[in-house]
Short mmCIF file of N, CA and C in Angstrom, two decimals:
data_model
loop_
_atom_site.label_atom_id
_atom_site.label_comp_id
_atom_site.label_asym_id
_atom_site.label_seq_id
_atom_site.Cartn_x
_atom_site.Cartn_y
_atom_site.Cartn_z
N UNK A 1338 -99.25 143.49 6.82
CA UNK A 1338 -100.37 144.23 7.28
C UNK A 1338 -101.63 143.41 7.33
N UNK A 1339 -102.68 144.21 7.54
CA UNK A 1339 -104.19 143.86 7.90
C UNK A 1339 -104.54 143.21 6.61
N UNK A 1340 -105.43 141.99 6.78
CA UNK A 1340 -106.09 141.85 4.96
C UNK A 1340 -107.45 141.47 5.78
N UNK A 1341 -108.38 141.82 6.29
CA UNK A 1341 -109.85 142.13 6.92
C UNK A 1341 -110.28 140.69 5.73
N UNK A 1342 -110.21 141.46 4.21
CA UNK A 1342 -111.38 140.61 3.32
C UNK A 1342 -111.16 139.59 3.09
N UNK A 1343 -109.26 138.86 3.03
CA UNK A 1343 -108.78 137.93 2.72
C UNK A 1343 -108.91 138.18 1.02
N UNK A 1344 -108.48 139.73 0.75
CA UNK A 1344 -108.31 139.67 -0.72
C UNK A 1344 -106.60 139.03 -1.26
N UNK A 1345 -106.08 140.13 -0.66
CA UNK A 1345 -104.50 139.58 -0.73
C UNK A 1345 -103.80 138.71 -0.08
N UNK A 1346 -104.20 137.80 0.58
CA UNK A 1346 -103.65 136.92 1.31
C UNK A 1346 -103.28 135.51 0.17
N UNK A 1347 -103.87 135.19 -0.65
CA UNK A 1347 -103.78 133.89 -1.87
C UNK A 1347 -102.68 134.40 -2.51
N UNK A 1348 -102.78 135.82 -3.01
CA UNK A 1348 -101.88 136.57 -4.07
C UNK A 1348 -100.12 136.41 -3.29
N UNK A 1349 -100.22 136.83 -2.10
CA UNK A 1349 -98.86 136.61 -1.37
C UNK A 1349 -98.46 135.08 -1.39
N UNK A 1350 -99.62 134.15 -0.82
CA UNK A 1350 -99.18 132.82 -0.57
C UNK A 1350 -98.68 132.32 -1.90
N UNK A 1351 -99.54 132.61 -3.56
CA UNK A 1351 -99.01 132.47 -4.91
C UNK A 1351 -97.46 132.72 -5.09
N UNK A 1352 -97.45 134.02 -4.47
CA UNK A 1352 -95.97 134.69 -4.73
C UNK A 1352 -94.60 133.79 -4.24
N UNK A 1353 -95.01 133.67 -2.75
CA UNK A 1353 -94.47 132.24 -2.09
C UNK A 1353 -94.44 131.27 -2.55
N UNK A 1354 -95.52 130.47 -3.55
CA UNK A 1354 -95.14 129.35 -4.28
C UNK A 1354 -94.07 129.36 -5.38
N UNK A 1355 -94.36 130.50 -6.19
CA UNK A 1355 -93.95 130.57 -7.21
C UNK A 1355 -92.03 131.25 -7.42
N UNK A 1356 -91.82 131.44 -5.88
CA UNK A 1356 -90.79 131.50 -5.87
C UNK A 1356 -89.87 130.62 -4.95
N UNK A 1357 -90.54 129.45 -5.09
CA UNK A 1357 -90.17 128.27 -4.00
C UNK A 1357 -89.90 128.24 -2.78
N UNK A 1358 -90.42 128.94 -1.80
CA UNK A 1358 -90.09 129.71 -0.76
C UNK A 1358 -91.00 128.97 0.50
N UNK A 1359 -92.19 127.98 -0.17
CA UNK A 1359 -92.76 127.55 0.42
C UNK A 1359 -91.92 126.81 2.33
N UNK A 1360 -91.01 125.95 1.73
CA UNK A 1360 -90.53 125.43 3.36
C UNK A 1360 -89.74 126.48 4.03
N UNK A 1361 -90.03 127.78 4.14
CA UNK A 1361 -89.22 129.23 4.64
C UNK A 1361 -90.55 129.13 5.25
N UNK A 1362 -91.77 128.77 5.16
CA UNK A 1362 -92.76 129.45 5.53
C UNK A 1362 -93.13 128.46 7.34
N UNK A 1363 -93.76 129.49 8.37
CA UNK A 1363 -94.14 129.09 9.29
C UNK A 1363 -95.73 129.99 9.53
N UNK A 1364 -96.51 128.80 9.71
CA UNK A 1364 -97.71 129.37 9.91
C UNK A 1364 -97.76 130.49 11.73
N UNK A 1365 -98.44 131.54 12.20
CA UNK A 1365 -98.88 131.59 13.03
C UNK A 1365 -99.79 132.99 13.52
N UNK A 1366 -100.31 133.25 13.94
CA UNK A 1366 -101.00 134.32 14.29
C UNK A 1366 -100.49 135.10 15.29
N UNK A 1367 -101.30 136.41 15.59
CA UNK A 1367 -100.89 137.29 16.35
C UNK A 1367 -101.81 137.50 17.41
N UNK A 1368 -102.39 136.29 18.21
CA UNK A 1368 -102.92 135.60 18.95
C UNK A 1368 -104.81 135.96 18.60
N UNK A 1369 -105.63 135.65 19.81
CA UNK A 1369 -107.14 135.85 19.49
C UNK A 1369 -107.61 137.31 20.28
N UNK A 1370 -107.20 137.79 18.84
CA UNK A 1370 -108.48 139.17 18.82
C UNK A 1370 -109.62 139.30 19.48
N UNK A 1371 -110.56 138.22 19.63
CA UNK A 1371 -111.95 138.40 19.99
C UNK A 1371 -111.75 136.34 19.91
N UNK A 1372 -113.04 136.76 20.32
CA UNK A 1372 -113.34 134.66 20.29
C UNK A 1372 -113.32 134.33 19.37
N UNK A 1373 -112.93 133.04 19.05
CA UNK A 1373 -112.82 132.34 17.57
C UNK A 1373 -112.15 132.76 16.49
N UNK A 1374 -111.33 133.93 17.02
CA UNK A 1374 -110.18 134.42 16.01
C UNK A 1374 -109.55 133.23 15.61
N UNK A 1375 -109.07 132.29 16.23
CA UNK A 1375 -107.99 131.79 15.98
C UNK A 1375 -108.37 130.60 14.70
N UNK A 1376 -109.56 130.21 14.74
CA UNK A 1376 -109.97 129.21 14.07
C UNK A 1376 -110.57 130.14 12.93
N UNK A 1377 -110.97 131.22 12.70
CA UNK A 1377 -111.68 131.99 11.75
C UNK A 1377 -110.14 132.05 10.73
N UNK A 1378 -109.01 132.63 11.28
CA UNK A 1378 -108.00 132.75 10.64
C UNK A 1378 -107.39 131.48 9.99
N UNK A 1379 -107.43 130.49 10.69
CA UNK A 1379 -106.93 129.00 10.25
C UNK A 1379 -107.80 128.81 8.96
N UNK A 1380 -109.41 128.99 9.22
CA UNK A 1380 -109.95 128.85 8.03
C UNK A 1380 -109.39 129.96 6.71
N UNK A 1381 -109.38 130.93 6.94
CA UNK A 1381 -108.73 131.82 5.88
C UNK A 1381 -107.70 131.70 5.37
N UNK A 1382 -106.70 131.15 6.00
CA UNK A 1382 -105.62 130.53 5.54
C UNK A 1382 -105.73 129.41 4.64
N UNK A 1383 -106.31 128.66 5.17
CA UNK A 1383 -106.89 127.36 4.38
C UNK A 1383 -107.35 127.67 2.81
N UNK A 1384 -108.54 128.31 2.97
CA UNK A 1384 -109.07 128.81 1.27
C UNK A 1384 -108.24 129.52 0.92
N UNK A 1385 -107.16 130.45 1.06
CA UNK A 1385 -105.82 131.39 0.75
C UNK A 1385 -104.93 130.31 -0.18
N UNK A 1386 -104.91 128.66 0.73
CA UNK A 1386 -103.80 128.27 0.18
C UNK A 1386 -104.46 127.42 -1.28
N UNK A 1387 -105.86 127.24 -0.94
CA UNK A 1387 -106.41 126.39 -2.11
C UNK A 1387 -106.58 127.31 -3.42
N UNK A 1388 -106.80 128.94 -3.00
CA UNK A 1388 -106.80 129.62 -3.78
C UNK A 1388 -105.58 130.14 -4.94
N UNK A 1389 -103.91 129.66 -3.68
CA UNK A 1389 -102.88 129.74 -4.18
C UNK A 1389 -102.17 128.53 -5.45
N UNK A 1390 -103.40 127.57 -4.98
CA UNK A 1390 -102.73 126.44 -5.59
C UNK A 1390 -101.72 125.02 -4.77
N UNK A 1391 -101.63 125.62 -3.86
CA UNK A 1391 -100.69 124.34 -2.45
C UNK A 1391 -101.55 123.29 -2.64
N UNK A 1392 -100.36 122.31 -2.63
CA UNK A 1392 -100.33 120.94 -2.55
C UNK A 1392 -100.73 120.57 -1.14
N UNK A 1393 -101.26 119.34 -0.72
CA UNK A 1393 -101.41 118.63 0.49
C UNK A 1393 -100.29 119.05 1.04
N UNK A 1394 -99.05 118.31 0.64
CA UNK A 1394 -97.52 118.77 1.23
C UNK A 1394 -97.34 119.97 1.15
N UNK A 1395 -97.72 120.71 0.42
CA UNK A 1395 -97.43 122.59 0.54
C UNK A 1395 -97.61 122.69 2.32
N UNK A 1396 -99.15 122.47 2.04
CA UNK A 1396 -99.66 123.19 2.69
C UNK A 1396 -99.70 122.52 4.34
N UNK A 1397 -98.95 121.33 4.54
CA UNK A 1397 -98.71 120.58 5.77
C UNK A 1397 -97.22 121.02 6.20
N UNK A 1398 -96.32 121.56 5.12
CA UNK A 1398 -95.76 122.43 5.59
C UNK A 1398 -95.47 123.55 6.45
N UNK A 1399 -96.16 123.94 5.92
CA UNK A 1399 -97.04 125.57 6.25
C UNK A 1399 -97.50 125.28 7.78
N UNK A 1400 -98.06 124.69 7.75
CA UNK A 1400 -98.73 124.32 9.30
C UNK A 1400 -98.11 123.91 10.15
N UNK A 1401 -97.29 122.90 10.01
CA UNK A 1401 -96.27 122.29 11.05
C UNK A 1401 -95.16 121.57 10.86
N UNK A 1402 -95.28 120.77 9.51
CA UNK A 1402 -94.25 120.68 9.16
C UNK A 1402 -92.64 120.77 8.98
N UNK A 1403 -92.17 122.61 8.45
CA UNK A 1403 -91.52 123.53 8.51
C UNK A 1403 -91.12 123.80 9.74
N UNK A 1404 -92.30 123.90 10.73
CA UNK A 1404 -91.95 124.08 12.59
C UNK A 1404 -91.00 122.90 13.12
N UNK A 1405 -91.72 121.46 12.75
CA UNK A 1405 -90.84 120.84 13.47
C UNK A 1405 -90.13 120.58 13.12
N UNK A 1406 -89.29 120.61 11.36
CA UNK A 1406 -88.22 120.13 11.08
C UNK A 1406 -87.20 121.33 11.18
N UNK A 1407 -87.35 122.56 11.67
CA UNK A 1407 -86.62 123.55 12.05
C UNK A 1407 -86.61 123.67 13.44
N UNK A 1408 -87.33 122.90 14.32
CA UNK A 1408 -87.03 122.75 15.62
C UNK A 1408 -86.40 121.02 16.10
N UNK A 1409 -86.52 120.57 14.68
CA UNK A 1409 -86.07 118.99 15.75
C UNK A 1409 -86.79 118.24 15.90
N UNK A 1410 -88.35 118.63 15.75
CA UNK A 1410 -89.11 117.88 16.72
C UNK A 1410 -89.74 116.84 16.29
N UNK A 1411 -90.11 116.04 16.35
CA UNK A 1411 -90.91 114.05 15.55
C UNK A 1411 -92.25 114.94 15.77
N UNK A 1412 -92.62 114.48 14.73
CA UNK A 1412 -93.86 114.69 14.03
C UNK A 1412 -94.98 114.31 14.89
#
């Protein structure tokens, strides 16, 4: 669902760490709402994951990582 404040969004990504679940994860949105959705959300994600605790590698996972080594694709 919706998290508007970015209260529960760290608490889920935590949950995900802590149950090693991290390379299951694929970042992406549900496209741009209004202008600058897309980068407003990237940022929220971002402090979500610093808030969760992700590693550099967590969290390069998360982003693309996970995508291309589940699609094949060179980095």
């Amino acid at each position: 669902g919706a998290d508007p404040t970015g209260e529960n969004y760290p608490h889920a990504l935590r949950r995900i760490l802590e149950e090693g679940l991290v390379e299951r994860l694929l970042y992406g949105s549900d496209g741009p709402q209004y202008p600058g959705f897309v980068n407003s959300y990237l940022e929220r994600t971002l402090i979500a994951m610093e808030k969760a605790g992700y590693s550099h590698e967590d969290a390069n996972g998360f982003l693309s990582a996970n995508f291309q080594n589940l699609f094949g694709l060179a980095p």
